[in-house]
Short mmCIF file of N, CA and C in Angstrom, two decimals:
data_model
loop_
_atom_site.label_atom_id
_atom_site.label_comp_id
_atom_site.label_asym_id
_atom_site.label_seq_id
_atom_site.Cartn_x
_atom_site.Cartn_y
_atom_site.Cartn_z
N GLU A 1 3.98 17.34 -16.86
CA GLU A 1 4.60 16.81 -15.67
C GLU A 1 5.13 15.41 -15.94
N GLU A 2 5.95 14.90 -15.02
CA GLU A 2 6.57 13.59 -15.22
C GLU A 2 5.58 12.44 -15.17
N ASN A 3 4.42 12.62 -14.53
CA ASN A 3 3.43 11.56 -14.41
C ASN A 3 2.34 11.63 -15.47
N MET A 4 2.60 12.40 -16.53
CA MET A 4 1.58 12.57 -17.57
C MET A 4 2.24 12.57 -18.94
N THR A 5 1.64 11.81 -19.87
CA THR A 5 2.08 11.85 -21.27
C THR A 5 0.88 12.19 -22.14
N VAL A 6 1.12 13.02 -23.15
CA VAL A 6 0.06 13.44 -24.05
C VAL A 6 0.49 13.10 -25.47
N THR A 7 -0.38 12.42 -26.19
CA THR A 7 -0.15 12.10 -27.59
C THR A 7 -1.27 12.76 -28.39
N GLU A 8 -0.89 13.61 -29.36
CA GLU A 8 -1.88 14.34 -30.15
C GLU A 8 -1.80 13.91 -31.61
N ASP A 9 -2.96 13.90 -32.26
CA ASP A 9 -3.03 13.55 -33.67
C ASP A 9 -3.96 14.54 -34.36
N PHE A 10 -3.38 15.35 -35.30
CA PHE A 10 -4.18 16.30 -36.06
C PHE A 10 -4.43 15.71 -37.44
N SER A 11 -5.65 15.87 -37.90
CA SER A 11 -5.98 15.41 -39.24
C SER A 11 -7.02 16.35 -39.87
N ARG A 12 -7.03 16.32 -41.17
CA ARG A 12 -8.01 17.16 -41.88
C ARG A 12 -9.10 16.25 -42.43
N VAL A 13 -10.33 16.60 -42.08
CA VAL A 13 -11.49 15.85 -42.56
C VAL A 13 -12.34 16.84 -43.34
N GLU A 14 -12.30 16.70 -44.68
CA GLU A 14 -12.96 17.62 -45.60
C GLU A 14 -12.51 19.05 -45.31
N ASP A 15 -13.41 19.93 -44.88
CA ASP A 15 -13.04 21.33 -44.67
C ASP A 15 -12.74 21.65 -43.20
N THR A 16 -12.63 20.64 -42.39
CA THR A 16 -12.38 20.89 -40.96
C THR A 16 -11.13 20.14 -40.50
N TYR A 17 -10.63 20.60 -39.43
CA TYR A 17 -9.50 19.93 -38.79
C TYR A 17 -10.00 19.19 -37.56
N GLN A 18 -9.43 18.04 -37.36
CA GLN A 18 -9.84 17.22 -36.22
C GLN A 18 -8.60 16.90 -35.39
N MET A 19 -8.75 17.02 -34.09
CA MET A 19 -7.63 16.68 -33.22
C MET A 19 -8.08 15.60 -32.25
N GLU A 20 -7.26 14.57 -32.13
CA GLU A 20 -7.48 13.54 -31.13
C GLU A 20 -6.28 13.55 -30.20
N ALA A 21 -6.57 13.45 -28.93
CA ALA A 21 -5.49 13.45 -27.95
C ALA A 21 -5.69 12.30 -26.99
N GLU A 22 -4.59 11.68 -26.65
CA GLU A 22 -4.62 10.64 -25.62
C GLU A 22 -3.75 11.14 -24.47
N VAL A 23 -4.34 11.15 -23.30
CA VAL A 23 -3.64 11.62 -22.10
C VAL A 23 -3.54 10.45 -21.13
N CYS A 24 -2.32 10.09 -20.78
CA CYS A 24 -2.09 9.02 -19.81
C CYS A 24 -1.49 9.66 -18.56
N ILE A 25 -2.15 9.42 -17.43
CA ILE A 25 -1.71 10.02 -16.16
C ILE A 25 -1.52 8.92 -15.14
N ILE A 26 -0.42 9.01 -14.40
CA ILE A 26 -0.17 8.08 -13.30
C ILE A 26 -0.57 8.79 -12.02
N PHE A 27 -1.54 8.22 -11.32
CA PHE A 27 -2.02 8.77 -10.06
C PHE A 27 -1.54 7.91 -8.90
N SER A 28 -1.20 8.55 -7.82
CA SER A 28 -0.88 7.79 -6.60
C SER A 28 -2.01 7.93 -5.59
N ASP A 29 -3.03 8.71 -5.93
CA ASP A 29 -4.17 8.94 -5.05
C ASP A 29 -5.44 8.58 -5.82
N PHE A 30 -6.11 7.52 -5.35
CA PHE A 30 -7.30 7.03 -6.05
C PHE A 30 -8.40 8.09 -6.09
N GLY A 31 -8.61 8.80 -4.99
CA GLY A 31 -9.64 9.84 -4.93
C GLY A 31 -9.38 10.95 -5.93
N LYS A 32 -8.12 11.35 -6.08
CA LYS A 32 -7.77 12.39 -7.04
C LYS A 32 -8.04 11.92 -8.46
N MET A 33 -7.76 10.64 -8.73
CA MET A 33 -8.03 10.09 -10.06
C MET A 33 -9.53 10.17 -10.36
N GLN A 34 -10.35 9.77 -9.40
CA GLN A 34 -11.80 9.83 -9.60
C GLN A 34 -12.27 11.25 -9.84
N ASN A 35 -11.74 12.22 -9.10
CA ASN A 35 -12.13 13.62 -9.27
C ASN A 35 -11.77 14.13 -10.66
N VAL A 36 -10.57 13.79 -11.14
CA VAL A 36 -10.15 14.24 -12.47
C VAL A 36 -11.02 13.61 -13.54
N CYS A 37 -11.31 12.32 -13.42
CA CYS A 37 -12.16 11.65 -14.40
C CYS A 37 -13.55 12.27 -14.43
N ASN A 38 -14.12 12.52 -13.25
CA ASN A 38 -15.45 13.15 -13.18
C ASN A 38 -15.44 14.54 -13.79
N LEU A 39 -14.40 15.32 -13.55
CA LEU A 39 -14.29 16.66 -14.10
C LEU A 39 -14.22 16.61 -15.63
N LEU A 40 -13.41 15.69 -16.17
CA LEU A 40 -13.29 15.57 -17.62
C LEU A 40 -14.63 15.19 -18.26
N ILE A 41 -15.32 14.26 -17.65
CA ILE A 41 -16.63 13.84 -18.19
C ILE A 41 -17.63 14.99 -18.10
N GLU A 42 -17.60 15.71 -16.99
CA GLU A 42 -18.53 16.84 -16.80
C GLU A 42 -18.28 17.93 -17.83
N LYS A 43 -17.01 18.25 -18.08
CA LYS A 43 -16.69 19.36 -18.98
C LYS A 43 -16.72 18.97 -20.46
N LEU A 44 -16.30 17.73 -20.78
CA LEU A 44 -16.17 17.35 -22.18
C LEU A 44 -17.28 16.42 -22.67
N GLY A 45 -18.06 15.89 -21.75
CA GLY A 45 -19.20 15.05 -22.15
C GLY A 45 -18.79 13.83 -22.94
N THR A 46 -19.52 13.59 -24.04
CA THR A 46 -19.30 12.38 -24.83
C THR A 46 -18.06 12.46 -25.71
N SER A 47 -17.43 13.62 -25.77
CA SER A 47 -16.23 13.73 -26.61
C SER A 47 -15.00 13.12 -25.94
N VAL A 48 -15.16 12.69 -24.70
CA VAL A 48 -14.04 12.09 -23.99
C VAL A 48 -14.37 10.64 -23.66
N THR A 49 -13.36 9.79 -23.80
CA THR A 49 -13.48 8.38 -23.43
C THR A 49 -12.43 8.11 -22.36
N ILE A 50 -12.88 7.58 -21.25
CA ILE A 50 -11.95 7.28 -20.16
C ILE A 50 -11.82 5.77 -20.06
N SER A 51 -10.61 5.29 -20.26
CA SER A 51 -10.35 3.85 -20.19
C SER A 51 -10.32 3.41 -18.73
N PRO A 52 -10.60 2.15 -18.49
CA PRO A 52 -10.52 1.65 -17.11
C PRO A 52 -9.09 1.80 -16.59
N PRO A 53 -8.94 2.08 -15.31
CA PRO A 53 -7.58 2.25 -14.76
C PRO A 53 -6.81 0.94 -14.69
N HIS A 54 -5.51 1.07 -14.78
CA HIS A 54 -4.60 -0.06 -14.60
C HIS A 54 -3.88 0.18 -13.27
N PHE A 55 -4.03 -0.72 -12.33
CA PHE A 55 -3.43 -0.55 -11.01
C PHE A 55 -2.13 -1.34 -10.92
N TYR A 56 -1.13 -0.74 -10.28
CA TYR A 56 0.12 -1.46 -10.03
C TYR A 56 0.81 -0.82 -8.82
N HIS A 57 1.77 -1.54 -8.28
CA HIS A 57 2.52 -1.05 -7.12
C HIS A 57 3.96 -0.79 -7.55
N THR A 58 4.46 0.38 -7.20
CA THR A 58 5.86 0.69 -7.50
C THR A 58 6.74 -0.12 -6.56
N PRO A 59 7.98 -0.38 -6.94
CA PRO A 59 8.89 -1.09 -6.03
C PRO A 59 9.05 -0.35 -4.69
N GLU A 60 9.02 0.98 -4.74
CA GLU A 60 9.15 1.76 -3.51
C GLU A 60 7.95 1.53 -2.58
N ALA A 61 6.74 1.47 -3.16
CA ALA A 61 5.54 1.25 -2.36
C ALA A 61 5.56 -0.14 -1.72
N VAL A 62 6.01 -1.15 -2.46
CA VAL A 62 6.09 -2.51 -1.93
C VAL A 62 7.13 -2.56 -0.81
N ASP A 63 8.25 -1.89 -1.01
CA ASP A 63 9.28 -1.85 0.02
C ASP A 63 8.77 -1.16 1.29
N THR A 64 8.02 -0.09 1.13
CA THR A 64 7.43 0.61 2.28
C THR A 64 6.45 -0.30 3.01
N LEU A 65 5.64 -1.04 2.27
CA LEU A 65 4.70 -1.98 2.88
C LEU A 65 5.46 -3.03 3.70
N ARG A 66 6.53 -3.58 3.14
CA ARG A 66 7.33 -4.58 3.87
C ARG A 66 7.86 -4.03 5.18
N ARG A 67 8.41 -2.81 5.12
CA ARG A 67 8.96 -2.19 6.34
C ARG A 67 7.87 -1.94 7.37
N GLN A 68 6.72 -1.42 6.94
CA GLN A 68 5.62 -1.14 7.87
C GLN A 68 5.14 -2.42 8.54
N VAL A 69 5.04 -3.50 7.78
CA VAL A 69 4.57 -4.77 8.33
C VAL A 69 5.58 -5.31 9.34
N CYS A 70 6.86 -5.20 9.05
CA CYS A 70 7.89 -5.67 9.97
C CYS A 70 7.89 -4.86 11.26
N VAL A 71 7.80 -3.54 11.14
CA VAL A 71 7.77 -2.68 12.32
C VAL A 71 6.52 -2.98 13.16
N ALA A 72 5.39 -3.21 12.52
CA ALA A 72 4.16 -3.55 13.25
C ALA A 72 4.32 -4.90 13.95
N ALA A 73 4.97 -5.86 13.31
CA ALA A 73 5.18 -7.18 13.93
C ALA A 73 6.07 -7.05 15.17
N VAL A 74 7.11 -6.24 15.08
CA VAL A 74 7.99 -6.03 16.24
C VAL A 74 7.21 -5.34 17.36
N GLY A 75 6.41 -4.35 17.04
CA GLY A 75 5.59 -3.66 18.04
C GLY A 75 4.60 -4.61 18.71
N ASN A 76 3.96 -5.48 17.91
CA ASN A 76 3.04 -6.47 18.48
C ASN A 76 3.76 -7.43 19.41
N THR A 77 4.94 -7.86 19.01
CA THR A 77 5.74 -8.77 19.83
C THR A 77 6.11 -8.12 21.15
N ARG A 78 6.49 -6.88 21.11
CA ARG A 78 6.86 -6.15 22.33
C ARG A 78 5.66 -6.01 23.27
N ARG A 79 4.50 -5.66 22.71
CA ARG A 79 3.30 -5.53 23.54
C ARG A 79 2.92 -6.86 24.20
N LYS A 80 3.01 -7.95 23.45
CA LYS A 80 2.70 -9.27 24.01
C LYS A 80 3.69 -9.62 25.12
N ALA A 81 4.96 -9.34 24.89
CA ALA A 81 5.98 -9.63 25.92
C ALA A 81 5.72 -8.79 27.17
N GLN A 82 5.28 -7.55 27.01
CA GLN A 82 4.95 -6.71 28.16
C GLN A 82 3.79 -7.30 28.96
N GLU A 83 2.78 -7.80 28.27
CA GLU A 83 1.63 -8.40 28.95
C GLU A 83 2.05 -9.63 29.75
N VAL A 84 2.91 -10.46 29.16
CA VAL A 84 3.38 -11.65 29.85
C VAL A 84 4.19 -11.25 31.08
N CYS A 85 5.04 -10.25 30.94
CA CYS A 85 5.84 -9.78 32.09
C CYS A 85 4.93 -9.27 33.21
N ARG A 86 3.90 -8.53 32.85
CA ARG A 86 2.96 -8.03 33.86
C ARG A 86 2.29 -9.17 34.62
N LEU A 87 1.95 -10.25 33.90
CA LEU A 87 1.34 -11.41 34.54
C LEU A 87 2.22 -11.98 35.65
N PHE A 88 3.53 -11.92 35.44
CA PHE A 88 4.48 -12.49 36.40
C PHE A 88 5.13 -11.44 37.28
N GLY A 89 4.58 -10.23 37.27
CA GLY A 89 5.10 -9.18 38.14
C GLY A 89 6.49 -8.69 37.75
N GLN A 90 6.81 -8.77 36.49
CA GLN A 90 8.12 -8.33 35.99
C GLN A 90 7.91 -7.13 35.07
N SER A 91 9.01 -6.52 34.68
CA SER A 91 8.91 -5.45 33.69
C SER A 91 9.83 -5.77 32.52
N LEU A 92 9.41 -5.34 31.36
CA LEU A 92 10.15 -5.64 30.13
C LEU A 92 11.26 -4.64 29.94
N GLY A 93 12.43 -5.16 29.62
CA GLY A 93 13.58 -4.30 29.36
C GLY A 93 13.80 -4.10 27.88
N LYS A 94 15.02 -3.78 27.55
CA LYS A 94 15.36 -3.49 26.14
C LYS A 94 15.43 -4.78 25.33
N PRO A 95 15.27 -4.68 24.02
CA PRO A 95 15.38 -5.88 23.19
C PRO A 95 16.85 -6.31 23.09
N LEU A 96 17.09 -7.61 23.21
CA LEU A 96 18.44 -8.15 23.08
C LEU A 96 18.68 -8.69 21.67
N LEU A 97 17.61 -9.16 21.04
CA LEU A 97 17.71 -9.72 19.69
C LEU A 97 16.37 -9.58 19.01
N ILE A 98 16.38 -9.09 17.79
CA ILE A 98 15.17 -9.05 16.96
C ILE A 98 15.57 -9.59 15.59
N ARG A 99 14.83 -10.60 15.14
CA ARG A 99 15.16 -11.22 13.86
C ARG A 99 13.88 -11.42 13.06
N GLU A 100 13.92 -11.00 11.82
CA GLU A 100 12.79 -11.22 10.92
C GLU A 100 12.89 -12.66 10.43
N GLU A 101 11.88 -13.46 10.77
CA GLU A 101 11.94 -14.89 10.45
C GLU A 101 11.34 -15.20 9.08
N GLU A 102 10.19 -14.59 8.79
CA GLU A 102 9.50 -14.92 7.54
C GLU A 102 8.65 -13.73 7.11
N THR A 103 8.69 -13.44 5.83
CA THR A 103 7.83 -12.41 5.26
C THR A 103 7.06 -13.04 4.11
N LYS A 104 5.76 -12.83 4.10
CA LYS A 104 4.92 -13.34 3.01
C LYS A 104 4.24 -12.16 2.35
N GLU A 105 4.11 -12.24 1.05
CA GLU A 105 3.40 -11.21 0.28
C GLU A 105 2.47 -11.92 -0.68
N TRP A 106 1.29 -11.35 -0.85
CA TRP A 106 0.34 -11.91 -1.80
C TRP A 106 -0.59 -10.81 -2.26
N GLY A 107 -1.32 -11.11 -3.31
CA GLY A 107 -2.27 -10.13 -3.85
C GLY A 107 -1.77 -9.57 -5.15
N GLY A 108 -1.91 -8.26 -5.28
CA GLY A 108 -1.67 -7.59 -6.55
C GLY A 108 -0.22 -7.29 -6.89
N LEU A 109 0.71 -8.08 -6.42
CA LEU A 109 2.11 -7.79 -6.74
C LEU A 109 2.49 -8.26 -8.13
N THR A 110 1.77 -9.24 -8.66
CA THR A 110 2.03 -9.71 -10.02
C THR A 110 0.72 -9.69 -10.78
N ASP A 111 0.82 -9.71 -12.09
CA ASP A 111 -0.39 -9.73 -12.92
C ASP A 111 -1.14 -11.03 -12.70
N ASN A 112 -2.42 -10.94 -12.44
CA ASN A 112 -3.25 -12.13 -12.32
C ASN A 112 -3.65 -12.61 -13.70
N HIS A 113 -3.51 -13.90 -13.93
CA HIS A 113 -3.95 -14.47 -15.20
C HIS A 113 -5.35 -15.01 -14.97
N LEU A 114 -6.32 -14.17 -15.23
CA LEU A 114 -7.71 -14.53 -14.97
C LEU A 114 -8.30 -15.23 -16.18
N SER A 115 -9.33 -16.03 -15.92
CA SER A 115 -9.96 -16.77 -17.00
C SER A 115 -10.72 -15.84 -17.94
N HIS A 116 -11.13 -14.67 -17.44
CA HIS A 116 -11.83 -13.73 -18.32
C HIS A 116 -11.00 -12.46 -18.46
N SER A 117 -11.35 -11.69 -19.46
CA SER A 117 -10.59 -10.50 -19.81
C SER A 117 -10.55 -9.49 -18.67
N PRO A 118 -9.38 -8.85 -18.41
CA PRO A 118 -9.31 -7.83 -17.37
C PRO A 118 -10.26 -6.66 -17.63
N ASP A 119 -10.58 -6.40 -18.89
CA ASP A 119 -11.50 -5.31 -19.22
C ASP A 119 -12.92 -5.61 -18.76
N ALA A 120 -13.25 -6.89 -18.56
CA ALA A 120 -14.60 -7.27 -18.14
C ALA A 120 -14.79 -7.12 -16.63
N LEU A 121 -13.72 -6.86 -15.89
CA LEU A 121 -13.82 -6.74 -14.44
C LEU A 121 -14.42 -5.39 -14.04
N THR A 122 -15.15 -5.40 -12.94
CA THR A 122 -15.67 -4.15 -12.40
C THR A 122 -14.52 -3.41 -11.74
N LEU A 123 -14.73 -2.13 -11.46
CA LEU A 123 -13.70 -1.34 -10.80
C LEU A 123 -13.36 -1.93 -9.43
N GLN A 124 -14.38 -2.38 -8.71
CA GLN A 124 -14.15 -2.98 -7.39
C GLN A 124 -13.30 -4.25 -7.51
N GLU A 125 -13.57 -5.06 -8.53
CA GLU A 125 -12.77 -6.28 -8.75
C GLU A 125 -11.34 -5.94 -9.12
N ARG A 126 -11.15 -4.89 -9.91
CA ARG A 126 -9.80 -4.45 -10.26
C ARG A 126 -9.02 -4.01 -9.03
N ILE A 127 -9.70 -3.26 -8.16
CA ILE A 127 -9.05 -2.80 -6.93
C ILE A 127 -8.70 -4.00 -6.05
N GLN A 128 -9.63 -4.93 -5.95
CA GLN A 128 -9.39 -6.13 -5.12
C GLN A 128 -8.21 -6.93 -5.67
N ASN A 129 -8.13 -7.09 -6.99
CA ASN A 129 -7.03 -7.84 -7.59
C ASN A 129 -5.69 -7.12 -7.44
N ALA A 130 -5.73 -5.80 -7.34
CA ALA A 130 -4.49 -5.02 -7.26
C ALA A 130 -4.04 -4.77 -5.81
N THR A 131 -4.86 -5.16 -4.84
CA THR A 131 -4.51 -4.92 -3.45
C THR A 131 -3.38 -5.86 -3.02
N ALA A 132 -2.36 -5.30 -2.40
CA ALA A 132 -1.22 -6.08 -1.94
C ALA A 132 -1.33 -6.31 -0.44
N TYR A 133 -0.98 -7.51 -0.03
CA TYR A 133 -0.99 -7.89 1.38
C TYR A 133 0.39 -8.41 1.76
N ALA A 134 0.74 -8.23 3.01
CA ALA A 134 2.02 -8.75 3.49
C ALA A 134 1.87 -9.14 4.96
N SER A 135 2.64 -10.13 5.34
CA SER A 135 2.71 -10.51 6.75
C SER A 135 4.17 -10.77 7.09
N CYS A 136 4.49 -10.63 8.36
CA CYS A 136 5.87 -10.80 8.79
C CYS A 136 5.87 -11.52 10.14
N ARG A 137 6.74 -12.50 10.28
CA ARG A 137 6.91 -13.20 11.55
C ARG A 137 8.28 -12.84 12.08
N VAL A 138 8.33 -12.39 13.31
CA VAL A 138 9.60 -11.99 13.91
C VAL A 138 9.88 -12.82 15.16
N PHE A 139 11.14 -12.91 15.49
CA PHE A 139 11.60 -13.56 16.72
C PHE A 139 12.30 -12.47 17.52
N ALA A 140 11.93 -12.33 18.78
CA ALA A 140 12.53 -11.28 19.59
C ALA A 140 12.85 -11.81 20.98
N VAL A 141 13.98 -11.37 21.50
CA VAL A 141 14.39 -11.68 22.87
C VAL A 141 14.53 -10.35 23.59
N PHE A 142 13.84 -10.24 24.73
CA PHE A 142 13.88 -9.01 25.51
C PHE A 142 14.51 -9.27 26.88
N GLU A 143 15.10 -8.26 27.40
CA GLU A 143 15.60 -8.30 28.76
C GLU A 143 14.39 -8.22 29.69
N ILE A 144 14.40 -9.01 30.78
CA ILE A 144 13.32 -8.96 31.76
C ILE A 144 13.91 -8.44 33.06
N LYS A 145 13.27 -7.41 33.57
CA LYS A 145 13.73 -6.79 34.81
C LYS A 145 12.75 -7.17 35.92
N GLY A 146 13.29 -7.57 37.07
CA GLY A 146 12.43 -7.83 38.22
C GLY A 146 11.97 -6.51 38.80
N LYS A 147 10.76 -6.49 39.32
CA LYS A 147 10.28 -5.25 39.94
C LYS A 147 10.90 -5.14 41.32
N GLU A 148 11.46 -3.97 41.59
CA GLU A 148 12.02 -3.73 42.91
C GLU A 148 10.90 -3.42 43.87
N ASN A 149 11.05 -3.85 45.13
CA ASN A 149 9.98 -3.52 46.07
C ASN A 149 10.16 -2.09 46.55
N ARG A 150 9.15 -1.52 47.11
CA ARG A 150 9.16 -0.11 47.52
C ARG A 150 10.22 0.17 48.57
N ARG A 151 10.45 -0.78 49.44
CA ARG A 151 11.41 -0.58 50.52
C ARG A 151 12.80 -0.30 49.99
N ASN A 152 13.21 -1.05 48.94
CA ASN A 152 14.53 -0.82 48.34
C ASN A 152 14.60 0.54 47.65
N LYS A 153 13.49 0.99 47.05
CA LYS A 153 13.49 2.27 46.36
C LYS A 153 13.63 3.41 47.34
N LEU A 154 13.07 3.25 48.54
CA LEU A 154 13.12 4.32 49.53
C LEU A 154 14.51 4.45 50.15
N LEU A 155 15.29 3.40 50.17
CA LEU A 155 16.64 3.43 50.77
C LEU A 155 17.65 4.03 49.90
#
């Protein structure tokens, strides 16, 4: 498959043949990676060596995170504006202007230059270092509608 590369090396050692294989797999699901590693260890025992995982974010995943954070910020802004309108007996109308003011990203988007070797990190530390965070600040202007009284609605 496209997310897997296999490198094989055959050699002859005295009267036997020996094969070494290196399998590199890109997983997008951490749970699936753990299941595959556990299965390999269970079936192959000590004849298999599993290297620590290398975590990274694809450009598509980072772009999706940015969009999700922006959409969530707009939704939060709308909910807050609705609450303020309710306080004053008004209703919130359609948005007139929405502008993304600032986006911040931090965490595992770039390689961390740690004082100790990345191989010395625990799996939990690797996950923590690879976790990406983002925040977005938006500016929004909404139409405000006055609430009509019941008498006008009945006419």
